Amino acid sequence: MTEAATKLDLDHLRQWIGRSTEASDIVTAQLVKGLRSTLFQDIGEPKAGDAAPWTTHWCLAQPVFPMSQLGPDGHPTRGGFLPPVPLPRRMWAGGEIEFLAPLRVGDEATRTSRIADVTVKTGSTGTLCFVSVEHTVTTARGVAIRERQDIVYRDIGGTAPASPPKAPPPPPVARHRESHVSDPVLLFRYSALTFNGHRIHYDRDYVTKVEGYPGLIFHGPLQAALIVEFAAKLHGDSAPKKFSYRGVQPLFEGSEFSINANETNAGMELWIANAEGQPTMKGTAVW
């Protein structure tokens, strides 16, 4: 067990459960143009009242801290709204979204956030700490989105599995599929749109030499956003009432990836796959 893991005090971290915060922002035409372009959509000329992409709320009212309050990973130093988990690696593990109404150009959107749970598990790579955050996004018309985000923290290095990894299962066959390339510019654009300073998405020296990954990491929210838009496109431009998703493995820069979907009795199963066809994020959508 590393020093960071031994410093993890779950009782202390669980004191953050119930903490809440609120922030507001405006859905601008410029933001909608930038997000549409990043999600491989027609950019158009959005005007007041036009619907924004379904996950525009991830670009709104992001926390802003002075440079002096940023940690070595580019995130704000810990211990404000989010609990001060001492484990160095932080990633978006998954979550669930309920889409009740679209956000529109000109809307003032207010996000109310609450720490719902803090748990610790031990996996093959060592200690994992999960923080669940609940969000509600409202406009003048009422509640637009309810969401749960699961953030995972883990050690750098971790403990290697005792036995060699199993061969991956054969990639699933998709009825619907589109492909793109995980270009570093794409990752930069999404970091800029979401005011995300996490260095794993743009600083190759940091992500390879400090965190030990083979390259820049594709954002979890960007994968989820692409899945949601693909699902909506296949369903008459209607977002699912509920979308659940989880990260399976990192997706890295510089290779082709695909967005995939199959219909099910309940709705759709969807996934992002890397160049080898192996899923990196899985989701289910119901209407």
CSV table of C-alpha atoms in Angstrom, one decimal:
chain,number,residue,atom,x,y,z
A,1,MET,CA,0.0,0.0,0.0
A,2,THR,CA,1.4,3.4,-0.9
A,3,GLU,CA,1.8,6.4,1.4
A,4,ALA,CA,-1.2,8.1,-0.3
A,5,ALA,CA,-3.4,5.1,0.3
A,6,THR,CA,-2.4,4.9,3.9
A,7,LYS,CA,-3.4,8.5,4.4
A,8,LEU,CA,-6.9,7.9,3.2
A,9,ASP,CA,-9.3,8.5,6.1
A,10,LEU,CA,-12.8,7.4,4.9
A,11,ASP,CA,-14.6,8.7,8.0
A,12,HIS,CA,-13.1,12.1,7.4
A,13,LEU,CA,-13.9,12.1,3.7
A,14,ARG,CA,-17.5,11.0,4.4
A,15,GLN,CA,-18.0,14.3,6.3
A,16,TRP,CA,-18.3,15.9,2.9
A,17,ILE,CA,-21.6,14.0,2.2
A,18,GLY,CA,-24.5,16.4,2.0
A,19,ARG,CA,-22.3,19.4,1.0
A,20,SER,CA,-23.9,21.4,-1.8
A,21,THR,CA,-23.1,24.3,-4.1
A,22,GLU,CA,-24.9,26.2,-6.8
A,23,ALA,CA,-23.7,28.0,-9.9
A,24,SER,CA,-25.4,29.7,-12.9
A,25,ASP,CA,-24.3,30.4,-16.5
A,26,ILE,CA,-25.8,31.5,-19.9
A,27,VAL,CA,-26.1,29.2,-22.9
A,28,THR,CA,-24.6,31.4,-25.6
A,29,ALA,CA,-24.6,30.9,-29.4
A,30,GLN,CA,-20.8,30.8,-29.4
A,31,LEU,CA,-20.7,28.0,-26.9
A,32,VAL,CA,-23.2,26.0,-28.9
A,33,LYS,CA,-21.2,26.5,-32.1
A,34,GLY,CA,-18.0,25.4,-30.4
A,35,LEU,CA,-19.6,22.3,-28.9
A,36,ARG,CA,-21.4,21.3,-32.1
A,37,SER,CA,-18.1,21.5,-33.9
A,38,THR,CA,-16.4,19.3,-31.3
A,39,LEU,CA,-19.2,16.7,-31.4
A,40,PHE,CA,-18.8,16.4,-35.2
A,41,GLN,CA,-22.2,18.1,-35.8
A,42,ASP,CA,-23.2,20.8,-38.3
A,43,ILE,CA,-22.2,24.1,-36.7
A,44,GLY,CA,-24.9,26.3,-38.3
A,45,GLU,CA,-25.8,29.7,-37.0
A,46,PRO,CA,-27.6,29.1,-33.6
A,47,LYS,CA,-29.9,31.8,-32.5
A,48,ALA,CA,-31.9,32.5,-29.4
A,49,GLY,CA,-34.3,29.7,-28.6
A,50,ASP,CA,-32.5,27.0,-30.6
A,51,ALA,CA,-31.8,23.8,-28.8
A,52,ALA,CA,-28.2,23.2,-27.6
A,53,PRO,CA,-26.4,19.8,-27.7
A,54,TRP,CA,-27.8,17.6,-25.0
A,55,THR,CA,-24.8,17.7,-22.7
A,56,THR,CA,-24.1,21.4,-23.0
A,57,HIS,CA,-24.6,21.6,-19.2
A,58,TRP,CA,-21.1,20.1,-18.8
A,59,CYS,CA,-19.7,23.3,-20.3
A,60,LEU,CA,-21.6,25.7,-18.0
A,61,ALA,CA,-20.6,27.4,-14.8
A,62,GLN,CA,-17.4,25.4,-14.3
A,63,PRO,CA,-15.4,26.4,-11.2
A,64,VAL,CA,-12.7,29.0,-11.7
A,65,PHE,CA,-9.7,29.1,-9.4
A,66,PRO,CA,-6.5,31.3,-9.5
A,67,MET,CA,-3.4,29.6,-10.9
A,68,SER,CA,-2.0,29.6,-7.3
A,69,GLN,CA,-4.7,27.2,-6.2
A,70,LEU,CA,-4.1,24.6,-8.8
A,71,GLY,CA,-2.5,21.2,-8.0
A,72,PRO,CA,0.2,19.4,-9.9
A,73,ASP,CA,-2.4,17.6,-12.1
A,74,GLY,CA,-4.0,20.9,-13.2
A,75,HIS,CA,-7.1,20.4,-11.0
A,76,PRO,CA,-7.9,22.8,-8.1
A,77,THR,CA,-6.2,21.7,-4.8
A,78,ARG,CA,-8.6,19.4,-3.0
A,79,GLY,CA,-10.8,20.0,0.0
A,80,GLY,CA,-13.3,22.5,-1.2
A,81,PHE,CA,-16.7,21.2,-2.5
A,82,LEU,CA,-15.1,17.8,-3.4
A,83,PRO,CA,-13.5,15.9,-0.5
A,84,PRO,CA,-9.7,16.0,-0.2
A,85,VAL,CA,-9.1,12.4,-1.5
A,86,PRO,CA,-5.3,11.9,-1.2
A,87,LEU,CA,-5.0,9.4,-4.1
A,88,PRO,CA,-3.4,11.2,-7.1
A,89,ARG,CA,-5.2,9.8,-10.1
A,90,ARG,CA,-8.7,11.2,-10.7
A,91,MET,CA,-11.1,10.2,-13.5
A,92,TRP,CA,-14.7,10.3,-14.4
A,93,ALA,CA,-15.9,6.7,-13.8
A,94,GLY,CA,-19.5,6.9,-15.1
A,95,GLY,CA,-22.9,8.1,-14.1
A,96,GLU,CA,-26.6,8.5,-15.0
A,97,ILE,CA,-28.4,11.3,-16.6
A,98,GLU,CA,-32.2,12.1,-16.9
A,99,PHE,CA,-33.0,14.4,-19.8
A,100,LEU,CA,-36.2,16.2,-19.1
A,101,ALA,CA,-36.0,19.2,-21.5
A,102,PRO,CA,-33.3,20.7,-23.8
A,103,LEU,CA,-31.2,23.7,-22.9
A,104,ARG,CA,-31.7,26.5,-25.4
A,105,VAL,CA,-29.6,29.4,-26.6
A,106,GLY,CA,-30.2,32.3,-24.3
A,107,ASP,CA,-31.2,30.2,-21.3
A,108,GLU,CA,-29.8,31.0,-17.9
A,109,ALA,CA,-29.1,27.6,-16.4
A,110,THR,CA,-28.5,26.9,-12.7
A,111,ARG,CA,-26.8,23.8,-11.5
A,112,THR,CA,-27.3,22.7,-7.9
A,113,SER,CA,-24.7,20.0,-6.8
A,114,ARG,CA,-24.6,17.8,-3.8
A,115,ILE,CA,-22.1,15.2,-2.6
A,116,ALA,CA,-24.2,12.0,-2.4
A,117,ASP,CA,-21.7,9.4,-1.2
A,118,VAL,CA,-18.0,8.6,-0.7
A,119,THR,CA,-16.9,4.9,-0.7
A,120,VAL,CA,-13.6,3.0,-0.8
A,121,LYS,CA,-12.9,-0.3,-2.6
A,122,THR,CA,-9.9,-2.4,-3.3
A,123,GLY,CA,-9.3,-3.6,-6.9
A,124,SER,CA,-6.5,-5.3,-8.8
A,125,THR,CA,-4.8,-1.9,-9.2
A,126,GLY,CA,-5.0,-1.0,-5.5
A,127,THR,CA,-7.2,1.3,-3.4
A,128,LEU,CA,-10.0,3.1,-5.2
A,129,CYS,CA,-12.1,5.9,-3.8
A,130,PHE,CA,-15.4,6.7,-5.4
A,131,VAL,CA,-17.2,10.1,-4.9
A,132,SER,CA,-20.8,10.3,-6.2
A,133,VAL,CA,-22.2,13.8,-7.0
A,134,GLU,CA,-25.8,14.6,-7.7
A,135,HIS,CA,-26.7,17.6,-10.0
A,136,THR,CA,-29.9,19.3,-10.9
A,137,VAL,CA,-29.9,21.8,-13.8
A,138,THR,CA,-32.8,24.2,-14.1
A,139,THR,CA,-33.9,27.0,-16.4
A,140,ALA,CA,-36.8,29.5,-16.3
A,141,ARG,CA,-38.9,26.6,-17.7
A,142,GLY,CA,-38.1,24.2,-14.8
A,143,VAL,CA,-35.8,21.2,-14.4
A,144,ALA,CA,-34.0,20.3,-17.5
A,145,ILE,CA,-31.5,17.6,-16.3
A,146,ARG,CA,-31.0,15.4,-13.3
A,147,GLU,CA,-27.7,13.7,-13.1
A,148,ARG,CA,-25.4,11.5,-10.9
A,149,GLN,CA,-21.6,11.6,-11.6
A,150,ASP,CA,-19.2,9.0,-10.2
A,151,ILE,CA,-15.6,10.2,-9.8
A,152,VAL,CA,-12.9,7.7,-9.1
A,153,TYR,CA,-9.5,8.4,-7.4
A,154,ARG,CA,-6.7,5.8,-7.4
A,155,ASP,CA,-3.0,5.5,-6.8
A,156,ILE,CA,-0.3,5.8,-9.5
A,157,GLY,CA,1.3,2.5,-10.2
A,158,GLY,CA,-1.0,0.3,-8.1
A,159,THR,CA,-0.4,-3.4,-7.6
A,160,ALA,CA,0.0,-5.5,-10.7
A,161,PRO,CA,-2.4,-8.5,-11.1
A,162,ALA,CA,-0.9,-11.8,-9.8
A,163,SER,CA,-1.7,-13.6,-13.1
A,164,PRO,CA,-1.3,-12.5,-16.8
A,165,PRO,CA,-4.3,-10.5,-18.1
A,166,LYS,CA,-7.0,-12.6,-19.9
A,167,ALA,CA,-7.3,-12.2,-23.6
A,168,PRO,CA,-10.1,-9.6,-24.3
A,169,PRO,CA,-13.4,-11.0,-25.6
A,170,PRO,CA,-14.2,-10.6,-29.2
A,171,PRO,CA,-15.5,-7.1,-30.0
A,172,PRO,CA,-19.3,-6.8,-30.1
A,173,VAL,CA,-21.0,-6.3,-33.5
A,174,ALA,CA,-22.8,-3.0,-33.9
A,175,ARG,CA,-25.8,-2.4,-36.1
A,176,HIS,CA,-25.1,1.3,-36.1
A,177,ARG,CA,-21.6,2.7,-36.1
A,178,GLU,CA,-19.6,5.9,-37.0
A,179,SER,CA,-15.9,6.4,-36.7
A,180,HIS,CA,-13.7,9.4,-35.9
A,181,VAL,CA,-10.0,10.0,-34.8
A,182,SER,CA,-9.0,11.0,-31.3
A,183,ASP,CA,-7.0,13.9,-32.4
A,184,PRO,CA,-5.1,16.0,-29.8
A,185,VAL,CA,-6.9,19.1,-31.1
A,186,LEU,CA,-10.2,17.5,-30.4
A,187,LEU,CA,-9.1,16.9,-26.8
A,188,PHE,CA,-7.8,20.5,-26.4
A,189,ARG,CA,-11.1,21.9,-27.8
A,190,TYR,CA,-13.2,19.9,-25.2
A,191,SER,CA,-10.9,20.9,-22.4
A,192,ALA,CA,-11.3,24.5,-23.4
A,193,LEU,CA,-15.1,24.3,-23.7
A,194,THR,CA,-15.4,22.7,-20.2
A,195,PHE,CA,-12.6,24.9,-18.7
A,196,ASN,CA,-10.9,21.6,-17.7
A,197,GLY,CA,-7.3,22.0,-16.6
A,198,HIS,CA,-6.6,18.3,-16.0
A,199,ARG,CA,-3.2,17.8,-17.6
A,200,ILE,CA,-3.9,14.2,-18.6
A,201,HIS,CA,-5.8,15.6,-21.6
A,202,TYR,CA,-3.2,18.0,-23.1
A,203,ASP,CA,0.2,17.6,-21.4
A,204,ARG,CA,1.9,14.6,-22.9
A,205,ASP,CA,5.0,14.8,-20.8
A,206,TYR,CA,2.9,14.9,-17.6
A,207,VAL,CA,0.5,12.0,-18.5
A,208,THR,CA,3.3,9.7,-19.7
A,209,LYS,CA,6.1,10.5,-17.3
A,210,VAL,CA,4.1,11.3,-14.1
A,211,GLU,CA,0.9,9.3,-14.4
A,212,GLY,CA,2.5,6.5,-16.5
A,213,TYR,CA,-0.1,6.4,-19.3
A,214,PRO,CA,1.0,5.8,-22.9
A,215,GLY,CA,-0.5,9.0,-24.3
A,216,LEU,CA,-3.1,11.8,-23.8
A,217,ILE,CA,-6.4,10.5,-22.4
A,218,PHE,CA,-9.8,11.1,-24.1
A,219,HIS,CA,-12.2,12.8,-21.7
A,220,GLY,CA,-14.9,10.5,-20.2
A,221,PRO,CA,-17.5,13.3,-20.6
A,222,LEU,CA,-16.6,13.7,-24.2
A,223,GLN,CA,-17.1,10.0,-24.9
A,224,ALA,CA,-20.5,10.1,-23.0
A,225,ALA,CA,-21.5,13.3,-25.0
A,226,LEU,CA,-20.8,11.6,-28.3
A,227,ILE,CA,-22.8,8.5,-27.3
A,228,VAL,CA,-25.8,10.6,-26.2
A,229,GLU,CA,-25.8,12.6,-29.5
A,230,PHE,CA,-25.5,9.4,-31.5
A,231,ALA,CA,-28.4,7.8,-29.6
A,232,ALA,CA,-30.5,10.9,-30.1
A,233,LYS,CA,-29.7,11.0,-33.9
A,234,LEU,CA,-30.8,7.3,-34.2
A,235,HIS,CA,-34.0,8.1,-32.3
A,236,GLY,CA,-35.4,11.0,-34.3
A,237,ASP,CA,-33.3,13.7,-32.6
A,238,SER,CA,-34.8,12.8,-29.2
A,239,ALA,CA,-32.5,12.4,-26.2
A,240,PRO,CA,-33.1,9.3,-24.0
A,241,LYS,CA,-35.2,9.9,-20.9
A,242,LYS,CA,-32.4,8.1,-19.0
A,243,PHE,CA,-28.8,7.4,-20.0
A,244,SER,CA,-26.5,5.3,-17.8
A,245,TYR,CA,-22.8,4.9,-18.6
A,246,ARG,CA,-19.5,3.7,-17.2
A,247,GLY,CA,-15.9,3.9,-18.3
A,248,VAL,CA,-14.3,0.5,-19.1
A,249,GLN,CA,-10.7,1.4,-20.0
A,250,PRO,CA,-8.9,4.6,-21.1
A,251,LEU,CA,-9.1,5.8,-24.7
A,252,PHE,CA,-5.9,7.4,-25.9
A,253,GLU,CA,-5.0,10.0,-28.5
A,254,GLY,CA,-4.0,9.4,-32.1
A,255,SER,CA,-6.1,6.4,-33.0
A,256,GLU,CA,-9.5,5.8,-34.6
A,257,PHE,CA,-12.4,5.2,-32.4
A,258,SER,CA,-16.0,4.3,-33.1
A,259,ILE,CA,-19.4,5.1,-31.6
A,260,ASN,CA,-21.7,2.1,-31.7
A,261,ALA,CA,-25.3,1.2,-31.0
A,262,ASN,CA,-27.7,-1.7,-31.0
A,263,GLU,CA,-31.4,-1.7,-30.3
A,264,THR,CA,-32.7,-3.7,-27.3
A,265,ASN,CA,-36.1,-4.4,-26.0
A,266,ALA,CA,-35.8,-1.6,-23.5
A,267,GLY,CA,-34.0,1.0,-25.7
A,268,MET,CA,-30.4,0.9,-26.9
A,269,GLU,CA,-27.0,-0.4,-25.8
A,270,LEU,CA,-24.2,1.9,-26.8
A,271,TRP,CA,-20.5,2.0,-26.6
A,272,ILE,CA,-17.3,3.7,-27.6
A,273,ALA,CA,-14.6,1.3,-29.0
A,274,ASN,CA,-10.9,1.8,-29.6
A,275,ALA,CA,-9.1,1.0,-32.8
A,276,GLU,CA,-9.0,-2.7,-31.8
A,277,GLY,CA,-12.7,-2.7,-31.4
A,278,GLN,CA,-12.6,-3.1,-27.6
A,279,PRO,CA,-15.1,-1.0,-25.6
A,280,THR,CA,-13.7,2.0,-23.6
A,281,MET,CA,-17.1,3.2,-22.4
A,282,LYS,CA,-20.5,1.4,-22.3
A,283,GLY,CA,-23.9,2.9,-21.9
A,284,THR,CA,-27.6,2.1,-22.0
A,285,ALA,CA,-30.4,4.5,-23.1
A,286,VAL,CA,-34.2,4.3,-22.6
A,287,TRP,CA,-36.9,6.5,-24.0
